[in-house]
Amino acid sequence: MEFESDITIIGAGPAGSTAAYLLTKSGFRVIIIDKSVFPRDKLCGGLITKKTINLLERVYGEKEELLKEKSIINFYTNKFYFLNKEKILKNGSNKIPTYFVERTVYDKYLLEKAVSSGAKFIYDEEVKKIEFNSNIITTSKGNKIQSRYIIGADGANSFLRKEFERLGILENKYWLNNLGFALETFLDKDKLPFDKDTMYLYFGYIKTGYIWIFPKKEKAVIGIGGLLNKLDAKDMKKILTNFLISLRIDEKTVGTCIKNIKGHHIPFGNYIFNPVYNNTILIGDAAGLVNPLTGEGIYYAQRSAELVADAINKDYLNKGKLEEEYLKNINLYVMPELLKMLKIRSLYFNIFNNYFLGKLLMFLMFRKIS
Ligand SMILES: Cc1cc2nc3c(=O)[nH]c(=O)nc-3n(C[C@H](O)[C@H](O)[C@H](O)COP(=O)(O)OP(=O)(O)OC[C@H]3O[C@@H](n4cnc5c(N)ncnc54)[C@H](O)[C@@H]3O)c2cc1C
């Protein structure tokens, strides 16, 4: 079967669905295609910060209270602990809460917004081929879609990014250099032997990364993530396993937790500085847009979607401007923050991995913001 659209978006995660919503609102015919059936899960801590709440209000006009009412925000807390292994660096209560979402619910919510604004959703079909000159993609079911623009919002292991590499538009070396990895599991939060409504970040377990315990309404998500450095995914799993055992939770729960550990790549400073080729653009994880200190990626996925929608609108009116407009946007609104984080990352982790320096830095930081 052949389809035609103005815009084809590969991937219905936060990046793809947000772009689909904004572009259909602008009057484009949009097809969004995902290899999964929704609701689908995505391995993720689900932490979102206030700037994502502001983005949701800006894009969808839905305020924090409504998102809580609809259970899009699954849980939020002001309470936090920062630790170096088992020693407390800082604990307390922030003025601004940290919010948590369940990705099955969150991604479905964003996709429904896109579909109800007019985007056509094709699911359970993987994009397998792209012809850059004619802007035609072919799916696993043999369907072909031709469009004016193609957006690659297909995540950390992006098919489209690999096609850029195959053509020599991008080099794989830099991507692999700063590619991170993260592992996660979960448990019923009542099983935690300490305050279950608090967010915990543990440093000192890996060189460039951390372990987290994120509270949700009913469960707690426990994970480890960062640069692999000289570790491999198996070493990371071992560190997480030992950490779980050290929590003094009952043996059966720990056993189930360990059995449920899953891993996924996470971009961790491997940005693609020019993710545009002809009328094809990468956004979100596919373009490496994740905070290289905290691992926050949901915000940047949705922010890059806003910026690509703006660039496509401008290119449509004034042809040949896509690359210029998108790069202008991303270099103004996203990259400065991410590059700053990349610069200070090794310094921060060196400090947090040292108990006394970590304590001092926390003292200086929280004097200002809590
Ligand atoms: C363990 C872990 C914990 C994390 N925790 C957090 C956190 O707490 N907070 C935070 O902000 N970020 C977190 N992140 C990062 C966050 O998950 C990502 O940054 C975010 O999901 C990026 O969104 P996206 O839309 O770019 O890609 P994704 O959410 O990965 O969506 C990509 C979509 O593309 C589809 N797809 C892929 N290839 C194809 C293809 N060829 N054809 C069709 N469809 C395709 C996939 O099925 C998927 O639905 C975490 C990541 C990991 C691995």
PDB file of N, CA, C and O in Angstrom, residues 47 79-92 94 98 198-203 210-211 214 294 352 355 358-359 361-363 365-366 369:
ATOM      1  N   LEU A  47      11.248  10.395  35.524  1.00  0.00           N
ATOM      2  CA  LEU A  47      11.345  11.661  36.267  1.00  0.00           C
ATOM      3  C   LEU A  47      11.184  12.809  35.282  1.00  0.00           C
ATOM      4  O   LEU A  47      11.862  12.843  34.257  1.00  0.00           O
ATOM      5  N   LYS A  79      10.833  15.719  48.548  1.00  0.00           N
ATOM      6  CA  LYS A  79      11.869  15.172  49.436  1.00  0.00           C
ATOM      7  C   LYS A  79      12.975  14.464  48.647  1.00  0.00           C
ATOM      8  O   LYS A  79      12.696  13.758  47.681  1.00  0.00           O
ATOM      9  N   PHE A  80      14.197  14.674  49.066  1.00  0.00           N
ATOM     10  CA  PHE A  80      15.320  14.047  48.361  1.00  0.00           C
ATOM     11  C   PHE A  80      16.439  13.666  49.334  1.00  0.00           C
ATOM     12  O   PHE A  80      16.554  14.242  50.427  1.00  0.00           O
ATOM     13  N   TYR A  81      17.199  12.696  48.925  1.00  0.00           N
ATOM     14  CA  TYR A  81      18.459  12.324  49.592  1.00  0.00           C
ATOM     15  C   TYR A  81      19.516  12.234  48.504  1.00  0.00           C
ATOM     16  O   TYR A  81      19.294  11.581  47.480  1.00  0.00           O
ATOM     17  N   PHE A  82      20.665  12.879  48.692  1.00  0.00           N
ATOM     18  CA  PHE A  82      21.831  12.647  47.846  1.00  0.00           C
ATOM     19  C   PHE A  82      22.848  11.934  48.721  1.00  0.00           C
ATOM     20  O   PHE A  82      23.150  12.413  49.831  1.00  0.00           O
ATOM     21  N   LEU A  83      23.349  10.812  48.241  1.00  0.00           N
ATOM     22  CA  LEU A  83      24.274  10.040  49.081  1.00  0.00           C
ATOM     23  C   LEU A  83      25.553   9.698  48.316  1.00  0.00           C
ATOM     24  O   LEU A  83      25.561   9.598  47.092  1.00  0.00           O
ATOM     25  N   ASN A  84      26.628   9.541  49.069  1.00  0.00           N
ATOM     26  CA  ASN A  84      27.831   8.937  48.527  1.00  0.00           C
ATOM     27  C   ASN A  84      27.875   7.553  49.147  1.00  0.00           C
ATOM     28  O   ASN A  84      28.068   7.422  50.354  1.00  0.00           O
ATOM     29  N   LYS A  85      27.653   6.533  48.334  1.00  0.00           N
ATOM     30  CA  LYS A  85      27.376   5.181  48.851  1.00  0.00           C
ATOM     31  C   LYS A  85      26.328   5.301  49.957  1.00  0.00           C
ATOM     32  O   LYS A  85      25.295   5.911  49.716  1.00  0.00           O
ATOM     33  N   GLU A  86      26.610   4.814  51.187  1.00  0.00           N
ATOM     34  CA  GLU A  86      25.537   4.893  52.188  1.00  0.00           C
ATOM     35  C   GLU A  86      25.595   6.162  53.045  1.00  0.00           C
ATOM     36  O   GLU A  86      24.740   6.399  53.892  1.00  0.00           O
ATOM     37  N   LYS A  87      26.607   7.029  52.765  1.00  0.00           N
ATOM     38  CA  LYS A  87      26.738   8.255  53.583  1.00  0.00           C
ATOM     39  C   LYS A  87      25.961   9.408  52.956  1.00  0.00           C
ATOM     40  O   LYS A  87      26.076   9.667  51.761  1.00  0.00           O
ATOM     41  N   ILE A  88      25.223  10.109  53.817  1.00  0.00           N
ATOM     42  CA  ILE A  88      24.361  11.188  53.297  1.00  0.00           C
ATOM     43  C   ILE A  88      25.191  12.425  52.943  1.00  0.00           C
ATOM     44  O   ILE A  88      25.944  12.936  53.779  1.00  0.00           O
ATOM     45  N   LEU A  89      25.027  12.900  51.708  1.00  0.00           N
ATOM     46  CA  LEU A  89      25.653  14.167  51.316  1.00  0.00           C
ATOM     47  C   LEU A  89      24.709  15.317  51.650  1.00  0.00           C
ATOM     48  O   LEU A  89      25.125  16.358  52.141  1.00  0.00           O
ATOM     49  N   LYS A  90      23.430  15.099  51.362  1.00  0.00           N
ATOM     50  CA  LYS A  90      22.440  16.141  51.636  1.00  0.00           C
ATOM     51  C   LYS A  90      21.057  15.509  51.581  1.00  0.00           C
ATOM     52  O   LYS A  90      20.773  14.697  50.698  1.00  0.00           O
ATOM     53  N   ASN A  91      20.217  15.866  52.486  1.00  0.00           N
ATOM     54  CA  ASN A  91      18.810  15.481  52.373  1.00  0.00           C
ATOM     55  C   ASN A  91      17.951  16.668  52.767  1.00  0.00           C
ATOM     56  O   ASN A  91      18.451  17.627  53.368  1.00  0.00           O
ATOM     57  N   GLY A  92      16.725  16.653  52.360  1.00  0.00           N
ATOM     58  CA  GLY A  92      15.864  17.781  52.685  1.00  0.00           C
ATOM     59  C   GLY A  92      14.640  17.814  51.803  1.00  0.00           C
ATOM     60  O   GLY A  92      14.212  16.786  51.273  1.00  0.00           O
ATOM     61  N   ASN A  94      12.945  20.182  48.674  1.00  0.00           N
ATOM     62  CA  ASN A  94      13.065  21.269  47.689  1.00  0.00           C
ATOM     63  C   ASN A  94      11.786  22.067  47.609  1.00  0.00           C
ATOM     64  O   ASN A  94      10.705  21.511  47.815  1.00  0.00           O
ATOM     65  N   THR A  98       9.828  17.303  42.363  1.00  0.00           N
ATOM     66  CA  THR A  98      10.228  16.497  41.211  1.00  0.00           C
ATOM     67  C   THR A  98       9.014  15.638  40.883  1.00  0.00           C
ATOM     68  O   THR A  98       8.362  15.113  41.785  1.00  0.00           O
ATOM     69  N   THR A 198      10.384   9.386  48.888  1.00  0.00           N
ATOM     70  CA  THR A 198      11.534  10.264  48.697  1.00  0.00           C
ATOM     71  C   THR A 198      12.315   9.813  47.477  1.00  0.00           C
ATOM     72  O   THR A 198      12.337   8.633  47.146  1.00  0.00           O
ATOM     73  N   MET A 199      12.977  10.792  46.838  1.00  0.00           N
ATOM     74  CA  MET A 199      13.862  10.443  45.711  1.00  0.00           C
ATOM     75  C   MET A 199      15.290  10.300  46.255  1.00  0.00           C
ATOM     76  O   MET A 199      15.758  11.157  46.998  1.00  0.00           O
ATOM     77  N   TYR A 200      15.952   9.208  45.889  1.00  0.00           N
ATOM     78  CA  TYR A 200      17.326   8.963  46.353  1.00  0.00           C
ATOM     79  C   TYR A 200      18.274   8.911  45.166  1.00  0.00           C
ATOM     80  O   TYR A 200      17.994   8.190  44.184  1.00  0.00           O
ATOM     81  N   LEU A 201      19.376   9.646  45.242  1.00  0.00           N
ATOM     82  CA  LEU A 201      20.441   9.534  44.236  1.00  0.00           C
ATOM     83  C   LEU A 201      21.717   9.112  44.956  1.00  0.00           C
ATOM     84  O   LEU A 201      22.118   9.767  45.933  1.00  0.00           O
ATOM     85  N   TYR A 202      22.327   8.046  44.487  1.00  0.00           N
ATOM     86  CA  TYR A 202      23.542   7.511  45.120  1.00  0.00           C
ATOM     87  C   TYR A 202      24.733   7.678  44.176  1.00  0.00           C
ATOM     88  O   TYR A 202      24.704   7.177  43.044  1.00  0.00           O
ATOM     89  N   PHE A 203      25.764   8.369  44.668  1.00  0.00           N
ATOM     90  CA  PHE A 203      26.996   8.502  43.898  1.00  0.00           C
ATOM     91  C   PHE A 203      28.045   7.559  44.487  1.00  0.00           C
ATOM     92  O   PHE A 203      27.867   7.012  45.564  1.00  0.00           O
ATOM     93  N   TYR A 210      25.207   7.413  38.186  1.00  0.00           N
ATOM     94  CA  TYR A 210      24.701   7.254  39.554  1.00  0.00           C
ATOM     95  C   TYR A 210      23.607   6.187  39.618  1.00  0.00           C
ATOM     96  O   TYR A 210      23.121   5.714  38.586  1.00  0.00           O
ATOM     97  N   ILE A 211      23.271   5.840  40.842  1.00  0.00           N
ATOM     98  CA  ILE A 211      22.141   4.918  41.086  1.00  0.00           C
ATOM     99  C   ILE A 211      20.973   5.755  41.591  1.00  0.00           C
ATOM    100  O   ILE A 211      21.187   6.736  42.315  1.00  0.00           O
ATOM    101  N   PHE A 214      13.543   6.084  42.475  1.00  0.00           N
ATOM    102  CA  PHE A 214      12.493   7.068  42.197  1.00  0.00           C
ATOM    103  C   PHE A 214      11.161   6.522  42.715  1.00  0.00           C
ATOM    104  O   PHE A 214      10.756   5.408  42.364  1.00  0.00           O
ATOM    105  N   THR A 294      22.548  14.409  34.228  1.00  0.00           N
ATOM    106  CA  THR A 294      21.431  13.803  34.962  1.00  0.00           C
ATOM    107  C   THR A 294      20.760  12.652  34.199  1.00  0.00           C
ATOM    108  O   THR A 294      20.053  11.854  34.802  1.00  0.00           O
ATOM    109  N   PHE A 352      31.201  14.461  43.563  1.00  0.00           N
ATOM    110  CA  PHE A 352      30.175  13.644  44.236  1.00  0.00           C
ATOM    111  C   PHE A 352      30.713  12.274  44.647  1.00  0.00           C
ATOM    112  O   PHE A 352      30.221  11.667  45.596  1.00  0.00           O
ATOM    113  N   TYR A 355      33.293  11.882  49.302  1.00  0.00           N
ATOM    114  CA  TYR A 355      32.296  12.245  50.323  1.00  0.00           C
ATOM    115  C   TYR A 355      32.437  13.693  50.805  1.00  0.00           C
ATOM    116  O   TYR A 355      31.466  14.446  50.835  1.00  0.00           O
ATOM    117  N   GLY A 358      31.810  16.280  48.061  1.00  0.00           N
ATOM    118  CA  GLY A 358      30.387  16.200  47.709  1.00  0.00           C
ATOM    119  C   GLY A 358      29.541  16.945  48.720  1.00  0.00           C
ATOM    120  O   GLY A 358      28.628  17.690  48.366  1.00  0.00           O
ATOM    121  N   LYS A 359      29.876  16.760  49.980  1.00  0.00           N
ATOM    122  CA  LYS A 359      29.116  17.414  51.049  1.00  0.00           C
ATOM    123  C   LYS A 359      29.254  18.933  50.949  1.00  0.00           C
ATOM    124  O   LYS A 359      28.287  19.673  51.079  1.00  0.00           O
ATOM    125  N   LEU A 361      30.012  20.686  48.229  1.00  0.00           N
ATOM    126  CA  LEU A 361      29.311  21.196  47.042  1.00  0.00           C
ATOM    127  C   LEU A 361      27.802  21.258  47.293  1.00  0.00           C
ATOM    128  O   LEU A 361      27.151  22.243  46.949  1.00  0.00           O
ATOM    129  N   MET A 362      27.272  20.225  47.929  1.00  0.00           N
ATOM    130  CA  MET A 362      25.831  20.204  48.221  1.00  0.00           C
ATOM    131  C   MET A 362      25.467  21.380  49.121  1.00  0.00           C
ATOM    132  O   MET A 362      24.442  22.033  48.942  1.00  0.00           O
ATOM    133  N   PHE A 363      26.325  21.640  50.101  1.00  0.00           N
ATOM    134  CA  PHE A 363      26.070  22.752  51.027  1.00  0.00           C
ATOM    135  C   PHE A 363      25.995  24.065  50.240  1.00  0.00           C
ATOM    136  O   PHE A 363      25.059  24.849  50.391  1.00  0.00           O
ATOM    137  N   MET A 365      25.458  24.464  46.992  1.00  0.00           N
ATOM    138  CA  MET A 365      24.349  24.488  46.039  1.00  0.00           C
ATOM    139  C   MET A 365      23.012  24.759  46.724  1.00  0.00           C
ATOM    140  O   MET A 365      22.221  25.567  46.271  1.00  0.00           O
ATOM    141  N   PHE A 366      22.764  24.070  47.823  1.00  0.00           N
ATOM    142  CA  PHE A 366      21.435  24.142  48.431  1.00  0.00           C
ATOM    143  C   PHE A 366      21.239  25.382  49.283  1.00  0.00           C
ATOM    144  O   PHE A 366      20.130  25.714  49.653  1.00  0.00           O
ATOM    145  N   ILE A 369      19.208  27.239  46.578  1.00  0.00           N
ATOM    146  CA  ILE A 369      17.927  26.860  45.961  1.00  0.00           C
ATOM    147  C   ILE A 369      16.896  26.206  46.878  1.00  0.00           C
ATOM    148  O   ILE A 369      15.776  26.026  46.470  1.00  0.00           O
TER     149      ILE A 369
END
